Coordinates of N, CA, C and O in Angstrom, one line a residue:
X731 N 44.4 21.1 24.1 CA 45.8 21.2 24.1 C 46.3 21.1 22.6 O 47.2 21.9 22.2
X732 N 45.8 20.0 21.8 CA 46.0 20.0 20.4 C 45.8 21.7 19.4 O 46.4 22.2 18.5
X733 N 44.9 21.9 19.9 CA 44.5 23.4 19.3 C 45.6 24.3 19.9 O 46.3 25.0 19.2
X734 N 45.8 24.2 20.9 CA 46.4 25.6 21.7 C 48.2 25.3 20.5 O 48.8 26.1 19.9
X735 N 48.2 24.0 20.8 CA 49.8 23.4 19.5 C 49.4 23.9 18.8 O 50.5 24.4 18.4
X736 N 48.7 24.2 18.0 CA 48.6 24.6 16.7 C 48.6 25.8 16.1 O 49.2 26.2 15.2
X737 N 47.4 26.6 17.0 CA 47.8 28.0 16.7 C 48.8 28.7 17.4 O 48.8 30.0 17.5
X738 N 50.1 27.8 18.1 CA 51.5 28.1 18.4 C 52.2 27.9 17.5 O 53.0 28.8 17.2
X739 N 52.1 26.7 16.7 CA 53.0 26.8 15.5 C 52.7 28.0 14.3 O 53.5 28.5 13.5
X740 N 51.1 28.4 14.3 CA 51.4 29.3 13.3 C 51.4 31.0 13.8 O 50.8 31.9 13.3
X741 N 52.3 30.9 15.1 CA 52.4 32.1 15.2 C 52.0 32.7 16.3 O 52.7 33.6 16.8
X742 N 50.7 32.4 17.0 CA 50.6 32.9 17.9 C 50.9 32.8 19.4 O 50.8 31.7 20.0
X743 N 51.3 33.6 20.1 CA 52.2 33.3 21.2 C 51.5 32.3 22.0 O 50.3 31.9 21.9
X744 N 52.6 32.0 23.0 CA 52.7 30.3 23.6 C 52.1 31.2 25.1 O 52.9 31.2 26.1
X745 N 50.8 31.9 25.4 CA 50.7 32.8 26.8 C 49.5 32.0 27.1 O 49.2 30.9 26.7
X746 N 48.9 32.8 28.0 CA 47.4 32.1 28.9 C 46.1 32.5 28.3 O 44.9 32.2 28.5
X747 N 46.6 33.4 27.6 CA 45.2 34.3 26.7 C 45.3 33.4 25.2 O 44.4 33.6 24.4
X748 N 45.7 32.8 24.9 CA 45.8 31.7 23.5 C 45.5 30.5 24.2 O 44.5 29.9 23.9
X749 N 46.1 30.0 25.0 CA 45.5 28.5 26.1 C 43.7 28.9 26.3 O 42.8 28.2 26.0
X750 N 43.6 30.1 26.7 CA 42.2 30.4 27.2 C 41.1 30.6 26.0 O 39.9 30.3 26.1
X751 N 41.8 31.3 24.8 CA 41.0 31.0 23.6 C 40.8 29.9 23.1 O 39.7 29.7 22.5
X752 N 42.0 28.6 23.1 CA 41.8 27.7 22.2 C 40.7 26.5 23.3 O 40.2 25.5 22.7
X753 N 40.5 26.6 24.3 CA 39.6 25.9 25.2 C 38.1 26.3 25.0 O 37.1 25.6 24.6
X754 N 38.3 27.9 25.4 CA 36.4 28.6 25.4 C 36.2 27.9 23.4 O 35.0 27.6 23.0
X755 N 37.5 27.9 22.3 CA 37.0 27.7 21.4 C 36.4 26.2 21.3 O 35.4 25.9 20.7
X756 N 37.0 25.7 21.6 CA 36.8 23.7 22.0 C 35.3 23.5 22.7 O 34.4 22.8 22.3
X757 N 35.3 24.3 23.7 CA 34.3 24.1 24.3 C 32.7 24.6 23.7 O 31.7 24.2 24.2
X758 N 32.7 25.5 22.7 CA 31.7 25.6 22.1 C 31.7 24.7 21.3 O 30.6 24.2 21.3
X759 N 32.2 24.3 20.6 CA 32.4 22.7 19.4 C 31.4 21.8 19.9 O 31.3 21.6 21.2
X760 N 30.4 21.0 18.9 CA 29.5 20.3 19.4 C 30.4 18.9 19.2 O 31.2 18.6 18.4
X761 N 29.9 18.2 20.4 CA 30.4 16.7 20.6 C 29.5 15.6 19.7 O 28.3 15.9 19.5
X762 N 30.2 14.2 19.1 CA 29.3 13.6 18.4 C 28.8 12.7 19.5 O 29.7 12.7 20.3
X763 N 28.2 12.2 19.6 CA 27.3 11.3 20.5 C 28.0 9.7 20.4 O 28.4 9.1 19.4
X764 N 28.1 9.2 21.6 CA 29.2 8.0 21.7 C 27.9 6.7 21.3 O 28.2 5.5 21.1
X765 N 27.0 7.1 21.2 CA 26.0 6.0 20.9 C 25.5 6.1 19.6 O 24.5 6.7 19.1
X766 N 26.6 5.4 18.9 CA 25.7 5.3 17.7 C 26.2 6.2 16.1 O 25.8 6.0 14.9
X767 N 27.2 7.3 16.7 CA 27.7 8.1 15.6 C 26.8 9.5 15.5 O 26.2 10.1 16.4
X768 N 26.8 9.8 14.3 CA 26.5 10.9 14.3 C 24.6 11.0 14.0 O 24.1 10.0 13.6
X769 N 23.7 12.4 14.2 CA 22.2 11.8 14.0 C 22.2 11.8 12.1 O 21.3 11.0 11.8
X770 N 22.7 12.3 11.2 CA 22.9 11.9 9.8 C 23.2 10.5 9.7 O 22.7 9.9 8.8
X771 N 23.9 10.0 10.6 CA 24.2 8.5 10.2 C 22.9 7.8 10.7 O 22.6 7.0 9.8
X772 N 22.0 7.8 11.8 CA 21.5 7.2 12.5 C 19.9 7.8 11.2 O 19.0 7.2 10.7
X773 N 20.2 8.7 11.2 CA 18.7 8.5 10.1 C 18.8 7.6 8.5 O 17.8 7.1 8.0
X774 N 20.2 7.6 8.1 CA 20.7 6.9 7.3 C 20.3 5.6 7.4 O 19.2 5.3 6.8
X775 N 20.9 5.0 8.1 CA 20.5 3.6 8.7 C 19.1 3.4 8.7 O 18.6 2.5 8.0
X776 N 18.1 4.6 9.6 CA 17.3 3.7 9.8 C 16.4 4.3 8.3 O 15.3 3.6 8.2
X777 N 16.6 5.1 7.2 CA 16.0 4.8 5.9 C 16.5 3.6 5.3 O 15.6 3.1 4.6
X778 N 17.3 3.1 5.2 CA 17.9 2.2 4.6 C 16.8 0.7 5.3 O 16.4 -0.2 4.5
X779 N 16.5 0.8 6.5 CA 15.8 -0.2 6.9 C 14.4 0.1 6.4 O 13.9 -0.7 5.7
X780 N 13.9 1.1 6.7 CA 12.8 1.5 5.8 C 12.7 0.8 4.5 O 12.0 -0.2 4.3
X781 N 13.4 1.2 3.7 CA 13.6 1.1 2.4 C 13.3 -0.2 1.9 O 12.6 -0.4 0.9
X782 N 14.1 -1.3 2.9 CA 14.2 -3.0 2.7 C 13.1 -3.2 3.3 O 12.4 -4.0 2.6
X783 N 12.5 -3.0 4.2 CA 11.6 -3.3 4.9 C 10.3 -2.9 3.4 O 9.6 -3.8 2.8
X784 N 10.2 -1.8 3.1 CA 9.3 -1.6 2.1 C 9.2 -2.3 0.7 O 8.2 -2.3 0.0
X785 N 10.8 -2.9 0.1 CA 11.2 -4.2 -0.7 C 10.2 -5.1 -0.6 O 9.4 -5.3 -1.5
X786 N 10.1 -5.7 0.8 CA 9.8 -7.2 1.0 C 8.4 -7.1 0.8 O 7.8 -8.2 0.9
X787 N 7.7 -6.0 0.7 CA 5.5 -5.9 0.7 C 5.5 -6.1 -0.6 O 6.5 -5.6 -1.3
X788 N 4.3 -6.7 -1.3 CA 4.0 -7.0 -2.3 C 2.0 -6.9 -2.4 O 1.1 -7.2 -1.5
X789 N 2.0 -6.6 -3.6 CA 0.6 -6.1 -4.0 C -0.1 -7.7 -3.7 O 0.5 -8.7 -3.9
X790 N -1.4 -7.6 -3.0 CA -2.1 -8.9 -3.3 C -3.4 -8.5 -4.3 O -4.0 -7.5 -4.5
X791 N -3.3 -10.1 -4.8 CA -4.1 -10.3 -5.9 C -5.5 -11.0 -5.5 O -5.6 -12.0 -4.8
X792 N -6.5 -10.2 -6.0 CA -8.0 -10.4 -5.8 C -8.4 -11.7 -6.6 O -8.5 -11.7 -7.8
X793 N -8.7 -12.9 -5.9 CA -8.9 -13.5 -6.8 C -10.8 -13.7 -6.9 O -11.3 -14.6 -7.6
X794 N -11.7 -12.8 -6.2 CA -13.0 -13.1 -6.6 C -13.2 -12.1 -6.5 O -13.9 -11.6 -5.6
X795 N -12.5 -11.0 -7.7 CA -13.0 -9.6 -7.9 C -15.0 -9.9 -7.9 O -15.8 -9.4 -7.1
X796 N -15.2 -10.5 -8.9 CA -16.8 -11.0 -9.0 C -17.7 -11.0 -7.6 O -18.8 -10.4 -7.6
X797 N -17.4 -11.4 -6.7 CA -17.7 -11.7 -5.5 C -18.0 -10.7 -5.2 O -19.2 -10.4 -5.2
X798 N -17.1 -9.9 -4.9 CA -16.8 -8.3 -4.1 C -17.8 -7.5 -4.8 O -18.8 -7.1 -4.3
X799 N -17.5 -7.2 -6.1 CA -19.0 -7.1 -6.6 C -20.2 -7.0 -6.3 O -20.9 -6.0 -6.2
X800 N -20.4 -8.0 -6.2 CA -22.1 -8.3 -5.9 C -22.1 -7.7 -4.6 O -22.9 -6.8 -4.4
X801 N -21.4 -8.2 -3.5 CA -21.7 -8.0 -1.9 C -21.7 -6.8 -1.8 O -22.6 -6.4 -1.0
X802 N -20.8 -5.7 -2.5 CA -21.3 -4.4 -2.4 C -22.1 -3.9 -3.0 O -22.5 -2.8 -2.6
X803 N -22.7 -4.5 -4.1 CA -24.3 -4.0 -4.3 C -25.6 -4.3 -3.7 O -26.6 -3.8 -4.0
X804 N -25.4 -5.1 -2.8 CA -26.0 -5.8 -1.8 C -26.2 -4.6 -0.6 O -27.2 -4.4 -0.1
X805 N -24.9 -3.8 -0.3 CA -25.3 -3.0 0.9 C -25.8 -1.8 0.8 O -25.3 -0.9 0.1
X806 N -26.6 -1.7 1.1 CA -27.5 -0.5 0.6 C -27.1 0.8 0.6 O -27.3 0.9 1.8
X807 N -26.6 2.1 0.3 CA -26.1 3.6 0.5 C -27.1 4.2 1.4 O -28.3 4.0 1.3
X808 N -26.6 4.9 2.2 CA -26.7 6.2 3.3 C -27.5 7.0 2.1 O -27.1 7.5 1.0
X809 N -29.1 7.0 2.8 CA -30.0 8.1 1.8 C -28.9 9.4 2.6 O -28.3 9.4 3.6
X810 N -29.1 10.6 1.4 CA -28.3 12.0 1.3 C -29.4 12.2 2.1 O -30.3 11.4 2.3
X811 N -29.3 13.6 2.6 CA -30.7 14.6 3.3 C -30.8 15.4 2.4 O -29.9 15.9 1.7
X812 N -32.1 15.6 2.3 CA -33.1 16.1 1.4 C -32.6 17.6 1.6 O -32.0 18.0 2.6
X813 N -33.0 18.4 0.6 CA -32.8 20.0 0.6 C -33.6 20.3 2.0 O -32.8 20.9 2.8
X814 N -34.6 20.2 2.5 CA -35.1 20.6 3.0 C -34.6 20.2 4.9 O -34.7 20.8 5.9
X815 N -34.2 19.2 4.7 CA -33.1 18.7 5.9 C -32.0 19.6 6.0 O -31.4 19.8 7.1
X816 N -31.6 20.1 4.9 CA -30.1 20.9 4.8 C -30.1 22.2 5.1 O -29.2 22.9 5.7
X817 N -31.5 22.8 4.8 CA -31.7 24.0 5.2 C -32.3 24.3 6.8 O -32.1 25.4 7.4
X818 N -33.1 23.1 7.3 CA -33.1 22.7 8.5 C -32.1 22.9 9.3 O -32.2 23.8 10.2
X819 N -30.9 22.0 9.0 CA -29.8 22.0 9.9 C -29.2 23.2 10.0 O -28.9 23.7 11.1
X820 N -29.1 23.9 8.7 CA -28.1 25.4 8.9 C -28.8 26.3 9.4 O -28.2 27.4 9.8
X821 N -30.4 26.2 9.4 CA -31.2 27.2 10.0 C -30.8 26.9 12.0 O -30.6 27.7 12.9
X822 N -30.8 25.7 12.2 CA -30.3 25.3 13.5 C -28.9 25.9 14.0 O -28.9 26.5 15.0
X823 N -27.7 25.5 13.1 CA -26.6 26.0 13.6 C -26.3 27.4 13.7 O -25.2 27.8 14.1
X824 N -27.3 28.3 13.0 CA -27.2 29.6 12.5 C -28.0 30.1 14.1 O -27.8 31.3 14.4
X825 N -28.7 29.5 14.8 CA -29.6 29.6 16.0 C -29.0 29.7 17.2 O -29.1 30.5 18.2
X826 N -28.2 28.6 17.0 CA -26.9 28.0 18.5 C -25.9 29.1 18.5 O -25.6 29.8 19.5
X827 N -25.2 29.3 17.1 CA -24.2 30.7 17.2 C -24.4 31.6 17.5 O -23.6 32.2 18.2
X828 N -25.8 32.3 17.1 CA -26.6 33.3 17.8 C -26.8 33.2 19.2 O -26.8 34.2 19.9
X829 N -27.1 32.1 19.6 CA -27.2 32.1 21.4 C -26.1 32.2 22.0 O -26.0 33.0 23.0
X830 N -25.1 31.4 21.5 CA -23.6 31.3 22.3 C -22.9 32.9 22.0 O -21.8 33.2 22.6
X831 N -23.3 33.6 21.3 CA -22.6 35.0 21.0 C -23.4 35.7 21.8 O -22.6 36.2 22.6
X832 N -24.8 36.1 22.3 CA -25.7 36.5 23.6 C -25.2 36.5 24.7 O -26.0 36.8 25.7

């Protein structure tokens, strides 16, 4: 109704074909959401909690760097596979693709 007043005051006739424009125009118009505002505000907000929330963490401090040290020299490393393991396996999976393509 507010629309249909308006493009009457600037001119266009007061008929059913201007009432029926300024509605089908209204009705494509997107509505904001009654919960909460708009979704720009609602991501706003929730960076802003982000943000504070990410304030309050703080780095901790190692106090027996030395320690840590030692215990991981202590755990022994995952032996690598030998060249001859490596050529093994890809001679293997080079076998299976061959089969599944058969």
């Amino acid at each position: 109704a507010a629309l249909t007043q308006q493009l009457v005051s600037q001119g266009l006739p007061d008929a059913g074909e201007t009432r029926a424009f300024a509605a089908d125009l209204m009705a494509k118009m997107p509505r904001a959401s009654k919960g909460g505002g708009s979704t720009y505000k609602r991501e706003e907000r929730e960076a802003t909690k982000v943000a504070e929330r990410n304030r309050s963490y703080a780095m901790l401090e190692d106090d027996d760097e030395e320690s840590d040290r030692a215990e991981d020299a202590k755990v022994p490393k995952a032996k690598k596979a030998s060249k001859e393991e490596r050529k093994e396996e890809k001679r293997r999976e080079k076998h299976l693709r061959k089969g599944k393509g058969a």
